[in-house]
Short mmCIF file of N, CA and C in Angstrom, two decimals:
data_model
loop_
_atom_site.label_atom_id
_atom_site.label_comp_id
_atom_site.label_asym_id
_atom_site.label_seq_id
_atom_site.Cartn_x
_atom_site.Cartn_y
_atom_site.Cartn_z
N ILE A 1 -111.17 163.45 89.82
CA ILE A 1 -110.42 162.30 90.65
C ILE A 1 -111.63 161.36 90.76
N GLY A 2 -111.34 160.25 90.84
CA GLY A 2 -112.54 158.87 90.90
C GLY A 2 -112.24 158.83 92.04
N LYS A 3 -113.20 157.65 92.60
CA LYS A 3 -113.43 157.31 93.82
C LYS A 3 -112.11 156.00 93.79
N CYS A 4 -111.43 155.61 94.75
CA CYS A 4 -110.73 154.40 95.37
C CYS A 4 -111.61 153.26 95.47
N ALA A 5 -111.32 151.99 95.36
CA ALA A 5 -112.05 150.85 95.38
C ALA A 5 -112.70 150.63 96.88
N ALA A 6 -111.59 151.41 98.07
CA ALA A 6 -112.56 151.26 99.23
C ALA A 6 -113.93 152.19 99.15
N GLU A 7 -113.96 153.35 98.23
CA GLU A 7 -115.15 154.27 98.57
C GLU A 7 -116.17 153.71 97.61
N LYS A 8 -115.46 152.86 96.63
CA LYS A 8 -116.65 152.34 95.69
C LYS A 8 -117.64 151.25 96.86
N SER A 9 -116.60 150.73 97.37
CA SER A 9 -116.95 149.26 97.84
C SER A 9 -117.92 149.88 99.19
N ILE A 10 -117.67 150.88 99.81
CA ILE A 10 -118.78 151.10 100.71
C ILE A 10 -119.67 152.04 100.34
N ASP A 11 -119.63 152.44 99.13
CA ASP A 11 -120.95 153.39 98.47
C ASP A 11 -121.69 152.06 97.88
N SER A 12 -121.18 151.00 97.56
CA SER A 12 -121.62 149.98 97.05
C SER A 12 -122.68 149.57 98.24
N GLU A 13 -122.16 149.31 99.55
CA GLU A 13 -122.71 148.51 100.55
C GLU A 13 -123.92 149.75 101.27
N TYR A 14 -123.42 150.75 101.08
CA TYR A 14 -124.62 151.75 101.64
C TYR A 14 -125.67 151.34 100.85
N ASN A 15 -125.40 151.56 99.28
CA ASN A 15 -126.68 151.49 98.51
C ASN A 15 -127.24 150.46 98.84
N ALA A 16 -126.44 149.08 98.93
CA ALA A 16 -127.77 147.91 99.25
C ALA A 16 -128.36 147.97 100.73
N ILE A 17 -127.72 148.25 101.55
CA ILE A 17 -128.34 148.67 102.68
C ILE A 17 -129.82 149.77 102.92
N THR A 18 -128.99 150.64 101.98
CA THR A 18 -130.22 152.02 102.15
C THR A 18 -131.61 150.89 101.01
N HIS A 19 -131.46 150.28 100.04
CA HIS A 19 -132.24 149.50 99.20
C HIS A 19 -133.32 148.78 100.48
N GLN A 20 -132.26 147.98 101.35
CA GLN A 20 -133.10 146.81 101.79
C GLN A 20 -133.86 147.58 102.81
N ILE A 21 -133.31 148.62 103.17
CA ILE A 21 -134.55 149.45 104.27
C ILE A 21 -135.42 149.55 103.86
N GLU A 22 -135.23 150.49 102.70
CA GLU A 22 -136.81 150.72 101.84
C GLU A 22 -137.33 149.66 101.49
N TYR A 23 -137.07 148.49 101.02
CA TYR A 23 -137.92 147.18 101.09
C TYR A 23 -138.56 146.78 102.14
N ASP A 24 -137.84 146.70 103.37
CA ASP A 24 -138.20 146.14 104.86
C ASP A 24 -139.38 147.61 105.01
N LYS A 25 -139.47 148.58 104.91
CA LYS A 25 -140.28 149.55 105.26
C LYS A 25 -141.65 149.47 104.46
N LYS A 26 -141.44 148.97 103.24
CA LYS A 26 -142.68 148.68 102.00
C LYS A 26 -143.59 147.29 102.33
N TYR A 27 -142.51 146.50 102.64
CA TYR A 27 -142.98 145.05 103.15
C TYR A 27 -143.56 144.91 104.57
N ASN A 28 -143.13 145.57 105.48
CA ASN A 28 -143.93 145.91 106.29
C ASN A 28 -145.58 146.42 107.03
N LYS A 29 -145.25 147.67 105.64
CA LYS A 29 -146.44 148.58 105.72
C LYS A 29 -147.38 147.05 104.89
N ILE A 30 -147.20 146.30 104.09
CA ILE A 30 -148.04 146.07 102.81
C ILE A 30 -148.28 144.70 104.04
N THR A 31 -147.61 144.23 104.64
CA THR A 31 -148.02 142.84 105.44
C THR A 31 -148.75 143.46 107.21
N GLY A 32 -148.63 144.80 107.53
CA GLY A 32 -149.19 145.41 108.07
C GLY A 32 -150.64 145.79 108.12
N GLY A 33 -150.84 146.11 106.90
CA GLY A 33 -152.04 146.26 106.21
C GLY A 33 -152.84 145.35 106.18
N VAL A 34 -152.50 144.37 105.82
CA VAL A 34 -153.17 142.96 105.39
C VAL A 34 -153.56 142.12 107.01
N PHE A 35 -152.66 142.44 107.87
CA PHE A 35 -153.05 142.01 109.22
C PHE A 35 -154.04 142.94 110.00
N GLU A 36 -153.92 143.93 109.49
CA GLU A 36 -155.31 145.06 110.26
C GLU A 36 -156.37 144.16 109.13
N CYS A 37 -156.25 143.76 107.88
CA CYS A 37 -157.70 143.24 107.26
C CYS A 37 -157.84 141.69 108.11
N PHE A 38 -156.85 141.33 108.33
CA PHE A 38 -157.10 139.84 109.20
C PHE A 38 -157.89 139.99 110.30
N PHE A 39 -157.48 141.13 111.45
CA PHE A 39 -157.85 141.41 112.52
C PHE A 39 -159.49 141.59 112.03
N ILE A 40 -159.89 142.26 111.03
CA ILE A 40 -161.14 143.00 111.12
C ILE A 40 -162.03 141.61 110.63
N ILE A 41 -161.86 140.28 110.01
CA ILE A 41 -162.27 139.12 109.21
C ILE A 41 -162.30 138.22 111.18
N PHE A 42 -161.09 138.39 111.69
CA PHE A 42 -160.71 137.46 112.94
C PHE A 42 -161.79 138.00 113.98
N ASN A 43 -162.10 139.30 114.16
CA ASN A 43 -163.03 140.23 115.00
C ASN A 43 -164.67 139.89 114.88
N HIS A 44 -164.90 139.88 113.07
CA HIS A 44 -166.39 139.72 113.02
C HIS A 44 -166.64 138.14 113.31
N ILE A 45 -165.74 136.86 113.25
CA ILE A 45 -166.15 135.48 113.47
C ILE A 45 -166.16 135.44 114.92
N PHE A 46 -165.21 136.11 115.79
CA PHE A 46 -165.34 136.02 117.30
C PHE A 46 -165.79 136.78 118.10
N GLN A 47 -166.80 138.16 117.61
CA GLN A 47 -166.88 138.84 118.23
C GLN A 47 -167.87 138.54 119.53
N ASN A 48 -168.30 137.70 119.56
CA ASN A 48 -168.86 137.23 120.62
C ASN A 48 -168.37 136.16 121.48
N ASP A 49 -166.98 136.13 121.24
CA ASP A 49 -166.28 135.21 122.39
C ASP A 49 -165.62 136.51 123.33
N PRO A 50 -166.15 135.90 124.59
CA PRO A 50 -165.62 137.25 125.73
C PRO A 50 -163.83 137.44 125.68
N GLU A 51 -163.50 136.37 125.02
CA GLU A 51 -161.70 136.31 125.32
C GLU A 51 -161.15 137.31 124.32
N VAL A 52 -161.57 137.17 122.98
CA VAL A 52 -160.93 138.13 121.85
C VAL A 52 -161.77 139.05 121.14
N GLY A 53 -163.17 139.08 121.63
CA GLY A 53 -163.93 139.50 120.59
C GLY A 53 -164.95 140.85 120.88
N LEU A 54 -164.83 141.96 120.16
CA LEU A 54 -165.56 143.05 120.44
C LEU A 54 -166.59 143.38 119.57
N LYS A 55 -167.70 143.62 120.55
CA LYS A 55 -168.85 143.92 120.02
C LYS A 55 -168.72 145.47 118.87
N PHE A 56 -169.46 145.81 117.91
CA PHE A 56 -169.27 147.24 117.64
C PHE A 56 -168.14 147.69 116.78
N CYS A 57 -167.17 146.63 116.52
CA CYS A 57 -165.92 146.97 116.63
C CYS A 57 -166.20 147.67 114.70
N SER A 58 -164.79 148.84 114.83
CA SER A 58 -165.11 149.12 113.16
C SER A 58 -163.59 149.58 113.48
N ALA A 59 -162.99 149.71 112.31
CA ALA A 59 -161.34 150.18 112.05
C ALA A 59 -161.67 151.99 111.75
N THR A 60 -160.45 152.64 112.23
CA THR A 60 -160.64 154.28 112.29
C THR A 60 -160.35 154.47 110.90
N THR A 61 -161.29 155.40 110.76
CA THR A 61 -160.72 156.46 109.09
C THR A 61 -159.48 157.22 108.72
N SER A 62 -158.64 157.69 110.24
CA SER A 62 -157.97 158.82 110.19
C SER A 62 -156.88 158.28 109.42
N ASN A 63 -156.36 159.50 108.50
CA ASN A 63 -155.35 159.19 107.40
C ASN A 63 -154.23 159.11 108.67
N ASN A 64 -153.86 159.72 109.95
CA ASN A 64 -152.93 160.15 110.82
C ASN A 64 -153.16 158.60 111.71
N ASP A 65 -151.74 158.04 111.62
CA ASP A 65 -151.76 156.76 112.69
C ASP A 65 -151.27 157.49 114.15
N PHE A 66 -151.79 157.66 114.95
CA PHE A 66 -151.94 157.89 116.42
C PHE A 66 -151.92 156.88 117.11
N GLY A 67 -151.91 155.81 116.66
CA GLY A 67 -152.06 154.65 117.84
C GLY A 67 -153.05 153.88 117.84
N VAL A 68 -154.48 154.25 117.20
CA VAL A 68 -156.08 153.48 117.60
C VAL A 68 -156.12 153.17 116.26
N ASP A 69 -155.94 152.22 115.68
CA ASP A 69 -156.50 151.37 114.34
C ASP A 69 -157.90 150.84 114.16
N ALA A 70 -158.79 150.94 115.66
CA ALA A 70 -159.73 150.57 115.32
C ALA A 70 -160.63 151.04 117.09
N ALA A 71 -162.04 150.55 117.01
CA ALA A 71 -162.43 150.83 118.28
C ALA A 71 -163.81 149.91 118.43
N GLY A 72 -163.90 149.33 119.81
CA GLY A 72 -164.67 148.71 120.22
C GLY A 72 -165.31 148.41 121.08
N VAL A 73 -166.23 147.51 121.81
CA VAL A 73 -166.83 147.42 123.27
C VAL A 73 -166.45 145.91 123.51
N ASN A 74 -165.99 145.74 124.30
CA ASN A 74 -165.78 144.13 125.15
C ASN A 74 -167.24 143.53 125.68
N ALA A 75 -166.70 142.41 126.18
CA ALA A 75 -167.78 141.53 126.67
C ALA A 75 -168.30 142.44 127.95
N ASN A 76 -167.76 143.10 128.41
CA ASN A 76 -168.21 143.81 129.93
C ASN A 76 -168.99 145.28 129.68
N GLY A 77 -168.77 145.66 128.41
CA GLY A 77 -169.49 146.76 127.90
C GLY A 77 -168.36 148.04 128.09
N ILE A 78 -167.59 147.55 128.48
CA ILE A 78 -166.68 148.96 127.94
C ILE A 78 -165.78 149.48 126.51
N SER A 79 -165.98 150.69 126.13
CA SER A 79 -165.23 150.68 124.85
C SER A 79 -163.87 150.71 125.02
N CYS A 80 -163.05 150.59 124.18
CA CYS A 80 -162.01 149.76 124.38
C CYS A 80 -161.25 150.54 122.93
N ALA A 81 -160.11 150.78 122.68
CA ALA A 81 -158.90 151.52 121.75
C ALA A 81 -158.33 150.12 121.08
N VAL A 82 -158.36 149.80 120.14
CA VAL A 82 -157.44 148.68 119.72
C VAL A 82 -156.27 149.10 118.62
N GLN A 83 -155.16 148.48 118.87
CA GLN A 83 -153.97 148.90 118.10
C GLN A 83 -153.30 147.19 117.72
N MET A 84 -153.11 147.21 116.29
CA MET A 84 -152.94 146.14 115.92
C MET A 84 -151.25 146.39 115.22
N LYS A 85 -150.54 145.30 116.00
CA LYS A 85 -149.01 145.55 115.40
C LYS A 85 -148.74 144.04 114.78
N PHE A 86 -148.34 144.10 113.71
CA PHE A 86 -147.96 143.22 113.05
C PHE A 86 -146.07 142.71 113.34
N ARG A 87 -146.05 141.78 113.74
CA ARG A 87 -144.46 141.81 113.70
C ARG A 87 -143.85 139.96 113.25
N SER A 88 -142.90 140.27 111.54
CA SER A 88 -142.36 139.10 111.36
C SER A 88 -141.36 138.43 112.35
N ASN A 89 -141.01 139.48 113.43
CA ASN A 89 -139.67 138.85 114.22
C ASN A 89 -140.51 138.96 115.35
N ILE A 90 -141.02 137.96 116.13
CA ILE A 90 -141.76 137.74 117.89
C ILE A 90 -140.73 138.76 118.67
N LYS A 91 -139.22 138.91 118.48
CA LYS A 91 -138.28 139.78 119.31
C LYS A 91 -138.39 140.86 118.64
N ASP A 92 -138.68 141.92 117.93
CA ASP A 92 -139.23 143.06 117.85
C ASP A 92 -140.24 143.52 118.33
N LEU A 93 -140.14 143.93 119.51
CA LEU A 93 -140.84 144.11 120.78
C LEU A 93 -141.89 145.48 120.28
N ILE A 94 -143.33 144.99 120.97
CA ILE A 94 -144.33 146.59 120.79
C ILE A 94 -144.01 147.18 122.12
N THR A 95 -143.44 148.37 121.63
CA THR A 95 -142.52 149.23 123.35
C THR A 95 -143.74 149.80 124.17
N TYR A 96 -143.23 150.05 124.99
CA TYR A 96 -144.39 151.65 125.84
C TYR A 96 -144.62 152.82 125.21
N GLU A 97 -143.91 153.07 124.39
CA GLU A 97 -144.27 154.50 123.77
C GLU A 97 -145.34 153.52 122.83
N ASP A 98 -145.33 152.11 122.08
CA ASP A 98 -146.86 152.11 121.38
C ASP A 98 -148.19 152.36 121.92
N ILE A 99 -147.33 151.41 123.36
CA ILE A 99 -149.12 151.63 123.84
C ILE A 99 -149.44 153.23 124.69
N CYS A 100 -148.33 153.85 124.59
CA CYS A 100 -148.39 155.19 125.33
C CYS A 100 -149.49 156.02 124.20
N LYS A 101 -149.29 155.66 122.72
CA LYS A 101 -150.03 156.15 121.51
C LYS A 101 -151.22 156.11 121.56
N THR A 102 -151.33 154.61 121.89
CA THR A 102 -153.03 154.05 121.91
C THR A 102 -153.93 154.60 122.82
N TYR A 103 -153.37 154.61 124.19
CA TYR A 103 -153.82 154.87 125.73
C TYR A 103 -154.30 156.54 125.16
N THR A 104 -153.33 157.32 124.78
CA THR A 104 -153.64 158.69 124.88
C THR A 104 -154.63 159.13 123.37
N SER A 105 -154.01 158.03 122.14
CA SER A 105 -155.48 158.70 121.51
C SER A 105 -156.94 158.06 121.69
N GLY A 106 -156.59 157.16 122.46
CA GLY A 106 -158.04 156.70 122.30
C GLY A 106 -158.76 157.45 123.57
N GLN A 107 -158.40 158.08 124.26
CA GLN A 107 -158.98 159.27 125.20
C GLN A 107 -159.18 160.71 124.32
N ILE A 108 -158.10 160.97 123.40
CA ILE A 108 -158.19 162.60 122.91
C ILE A 108 -159.20 162.12 121.60
N ASP A 109 -158.73 161.61 120.70
CA ASP A 109 -159.35 161.14 119.52
C ASP A 109 -160.90 160.34 119.50
N PHE A 110 -160.95 159.67 120.43
CA PHE A 110 -161.84 158.58 120.34
C PHE A 110 -163.02 158.63 121.62
N ASN A 111 -162.36 159.72 122.54
CA ASN A 111 -163.31 159.67 124.09
C ASN A 111 -163.58 158.57 124.55
N ILE A 112 -163.02 157.30 124.70
CA ILE A 112 -162.07 156.29 125.49
C ILE A 112 -161.54 156.08 126.65
N ASP A 113 -162.33 155.74 127.62
CA ASP A 113 -161.79 155.84 128.94
C ASP A 113 -160.71 154.94 129.02
N THR A 114 -159.69 154.95 128.44
CA THR A 114 -158.70 154.06 128.46
C THR A 114 -157.95 153.85 130.05
N ASP A 115 -158.33 154.19 131.02
CA ASP A 115 -158.00 154.32 131.90
C ASP A 115 -158.57 152.60 133.06
N LYS A 116 -159.78 152.08 132.15
CA LYS A 116 -160.56 151.43 132.55
C LYS A 116 -160.21 149.80 132.16
N ASP A 117 -160.38 149.16 133.22
CA ASP A 117 -159.94 147.58 132.86
C ASP A 117 -159.76 146.86 131.56
N ASN A 118 -158.98 146.82 130.49
CA ASN A 118 -159.31 146.09 129.09
C ASN A 118 -160.01 146.74 128.33
N SER A 119 -159.33 148.15 128.60
CA SER A 119 -159.92 149.15 127.66
C SER A 119 -158.81 149.63 126.21
N ILE A 120 -157.54 148.72 126.58
CA ILE A 120 -156.54 148.87 125.67
C ILE A 120 -156.51 147.51 124.76
N TRP A 121 -156.54 147.09 123.84
CA TRP A 121 -156.08 146.26 123.14
C TRP A 121 -155.50 146.31 122.15
N VAL A 122 -154.23 145.15 122.22
CA VAL A 122 -153.21 144.89 121.47
C VAL A 122 -153.68 143.44 120.86
N PHE A 123 -153.71 143.59 119.46
CA PHE A 123 -153.61 142.39 118.56
C PHE A 123 -152.44 142.32 117.94
N THR A 124 -151.85 141.49 118.07
CA THR A 124 -150.29 141.40 117.52
C THR A 124 -149.89 140.01 117.18
N THR A 125 -149.00 139.78 116.48
CA THR A 125 -147.92 138.69 116.33
C THR A 125 -146.75 138.79 116.90
N GLY A 126 -146.79 139.98 117.55
CA GLY A 126 -145.45 139.93 118.53
C GLY A 126 -145.54 139.82 119.79
N THR A 127 -144.62 140.73 120.87
CA THR A 127 -144.80 140.59 122.23
C THR A 127 -144.44 142.31 122.69
N VAL A 128 -145.58 142.12 123.91
CA VAL A 128 -145.43 143.57 124.27
C VAL A 128 -144.70 143.75 125.23
N ASN A 129 -143.47 144.85 125.54
CA ASN A 129 -142.08 144.75 126.19
C ASN A 129 -143.06 144.73 127.53
N TYR A 130 -142.06 144.28 128.71
CA TYR A 130 -142.29 144.46 130.33
C TYR A 130 -142.60 145.91 130.57
N ILE A 131 -141.94 146.63 130.15
CA ILE A 131 -142.29 148.19 130.77
C ILE A 131 -143.94 148.56 130.47
N ALA A 132 -144.24 148.32 129.26
CA ALA A 132 -145.38 148.79 128.92
C ALA A 132 -146.72 147.86 129.90
N LYS A 133 -146.45 146.25 129.98
CA LYS A 133 -147.22 145.66 130.75
C LYS A 133 -147.20 145.84 131.76
N ASN A 134 -146.03 146.16 132.35
CA ASN A 134 -146.21 146.60 133.95
C ASN A 134 -146.58 148.13 134.36
N ARG A 135 -146.53 149.03 133.16
CA ARG A 135 -147.11 149.92 133.76
C ARG A 135 -148.71 150.06 133.07
N PHE A 136 -149.34 149.33 132.12
CA PHE A 136 -150.42 149.42 132.26
C PHE A 136 -151.59 148.61 132.62
N GLN A 137 -150.97 147.38 133.24
CA GLN A 137 -151.28 146.15 133.74
C GLN A 137 -153.05 146.06 133.08
N LYS A 138 -153.66 146.21 134.21
CA LYS A 138 -155.16 145.38 133.70
C LYS A 138 -155.62 146.31 132.80
N ARG A 139 -155.46 147.58 132.27
CA ARG A 139 -156.06 148.25 131.47
C ARG A 139 -155.80 148.04 129.72
N LEU A 140 -154.41 146.73 130.01
CA LEU A 140 -154.22 146.18 128.58
C LEU A 140 -154.37 144.90 128.47
N LYS A 141 -155.15 144.58 127.16
CA LYS A 141 -155.73 143.52 126.55
C LYS A 141 -154.70 143.11 125.69
N ILE A 142 -154.15 142.06 125.85
CA ILE A 142 -152.97 141.51 124.60
C ILE A 142 -153.69 140.15 123.87
N ILE A 143 -154.13 140.07 122.79
CA ILE A 143 -154.04 138.98 122.16
C ILE A 143 -152.99 139.20 120.98
N ASP A 144 -151.96 137.97 121.45
CA ASP A 144 -151.00 137.80 120.80
C ASP A 144 -151.01 136.11 119.95
N ARG A 145 -149.81 135.98 119.21
CA ARG A 145 -149.97 134.89 118.10
C ARG A 145 -150.21 133.79 118.88
N ARG A 146 -149.99 133.57 120.01
CA ARG A 146 -150.50 132.54 120.79
C ARG A 146 -151.68 132.29 120.98
N LEU A 147 -152.29 133.27 121.32
CA LEU A 147 -153.83 133.04 121.61
C LEU A 147 -154.96 133.25 120.15
N ILE A 148 -154.32 133.89 119.22
CA ILE A 148 -154.87 134.09 118.40
C ILE A 148 -154.88 132.43 117.27
N GLY A 149 -153.86 131.76 117.62
CA GLY A 149 -153.42 130.28 117.27
C GLY A 149 -154.20 129.37 117.86
N THR A 150 -154.73 129.80 119.06
CA THR A 150 -155.75 128.82 120.13
C THR A 150 -157.16 128.99 118.86
N LYS A 151 -157.21 129.78 118.47
CA LYS A 151 -158.71 130.44 117.86
C LYS A 151 -158.99 129.90 116.32
N ILE A 152 -157.59 129.95 115.61
CA ILE A 152 -157.95 129.93 114.17
C ILE A 152 -157.07 128.25 113.78
N ASN A 153 -155.83 127.80 114.53
CA ASN A 153 -155.01 126.78 114.22
C ASN A 153 -156.15 125.61 113.97
N ASN A 154 -156.16 124.89 112.90
CA ASN A 154 -157.14 123.44 113.04
C ASN A 154 -158.71 123.89 112.98
N ASN A 155 -158.75 125.18 112.65
CA ASN A 155 -160.64 125.86 113.01
C ASN A 155 -160.78 125.71 111.46
N ASP A 156 -161.25 124.43 111.10
CA ASP A 156 -161.80 124.62 109.62
C ASP A 156 -162.86 125.62 109.44
N SER A 157 -163.69 125.55 110.47
CA SER A 157 -165.34 126.76 110.46
C SER A 157 -164.50 128.17 110.42
N PHE A 158 -163.35 128.38 111.05
CA PHE A 158 -162.92 129.84 111.13
C PHE A 158 -162.64 130.34 109.29
N TRP A 159 -161.73 129.24 108.81
CA TRP A 159 -160.82 129.11 107.72
C TRP A 159 -162.15 129.49 106.32
N GLU A 160 -163.48 128.97 106.87
CA GLU A 160 -164.32 128.76 105.85
C GLU A 160 -164.90 130.02 105.85
N ASP A 161 -165.20 130.09 107.45
CA ASP A 161 -165.76 132.10 107.44
C ASP A 161 -165.26 132.58 106.70
N ALA A 162 -163.95 132.90 106.94
CA ALA A 162 -163.08 133.97 106.57
C ALA A 162 -163.06 134.03 105.02
N TRP A 163 -163.21 133.15 104.30
CA TRP A 163 -163.21 132.94 103.02
C TRP A 163 -164.73 133.47 102.21
N ARG A 164 -165.55 133.26 102.82
CA ARG A 164 -166.58 133.59 102.51
C ARG A 164 -166.74 134.76 102.69
N LEU A 165 -166.36 135.58 103.92
CA LEU A 165 -166.11 136.60 104.10
C LEU A 165 -165.52 137.60 103.27
N VAL A 166 -164.20 137.19 102.40
CA VAL A 166 -163.47 137.92 101.49
C VAL A 166 -164.33 138.05 100.30
N ASN A 167 -165.31 136.83 100.17
CA ASN A 167 -165.54 136.31 98.74
C ASN A 167 -166.61 137.23 98.67
N ASN A 168 -167.04 137.57 99.79
CA ASN A 168 -168.60 138.47 99.79
C ASN A 168 -167.91 139.99 99.50
N LEU A 169 -166.99 140.49 100.03
CA LEU A 169 -166.70 141.57 99.46
C LEU A 169 -166.14 141.76 98.27
N GLU A 170 -165.51 140.73 97.45
CA GLU A 170 -165.24 140.65 95.96
C GLU A 170 -166.56 140.90 95.33
N GLU A 171 -167.65 140.12 95.61
CA GLU A 171 -168.79 140.47 95.17
C GLU A 171 -169.63 141.59 95.02
N MET A 172 -169.15 142.13 96.30
CA MET A 172 -170.05 143.85 96.25
C MET A 172 -169.23 144.71 95.52
N LYS A 173 -168.18 144.46 94.76
CA LYS A 173 -167.50 145.59 94.24
C LYS A 173 -168.00 146.09 93.09
#
């Protein structure tokens, strides 16, 4: 027995939604990866800026993503766990659970005292939700799209240095 028109319509809609979800997952994975590369360039250029820079910063190499994408030392000499979160929609919040993963992984996997002030850094184009901000308070350092923008918008020197870094990487291949 064949499917009626309504069942065919539902199947078609389901397949379209499933395809869009898979596309979105791939898109977010790619843009998230590019955003992590952007952070490495951004931090390399601004590593001496006490507001946004980390010394001795390196990306983590673990295949498991437990919430820490990089680690470094801030201007006060405090080791920091870094979480990078790309959000194309700023209303798609970075959650309390996301920050809990960074807090815990920083301690367990990287021996970072994430109870210290400014020891959990979130580099993001999104917004950290109120609960996470309220619970983690001074432990949390948020470098959001607004702050990133103040450093790079109309900053020809940044973009020239970024271009030079990317070209140097290409030449090292």
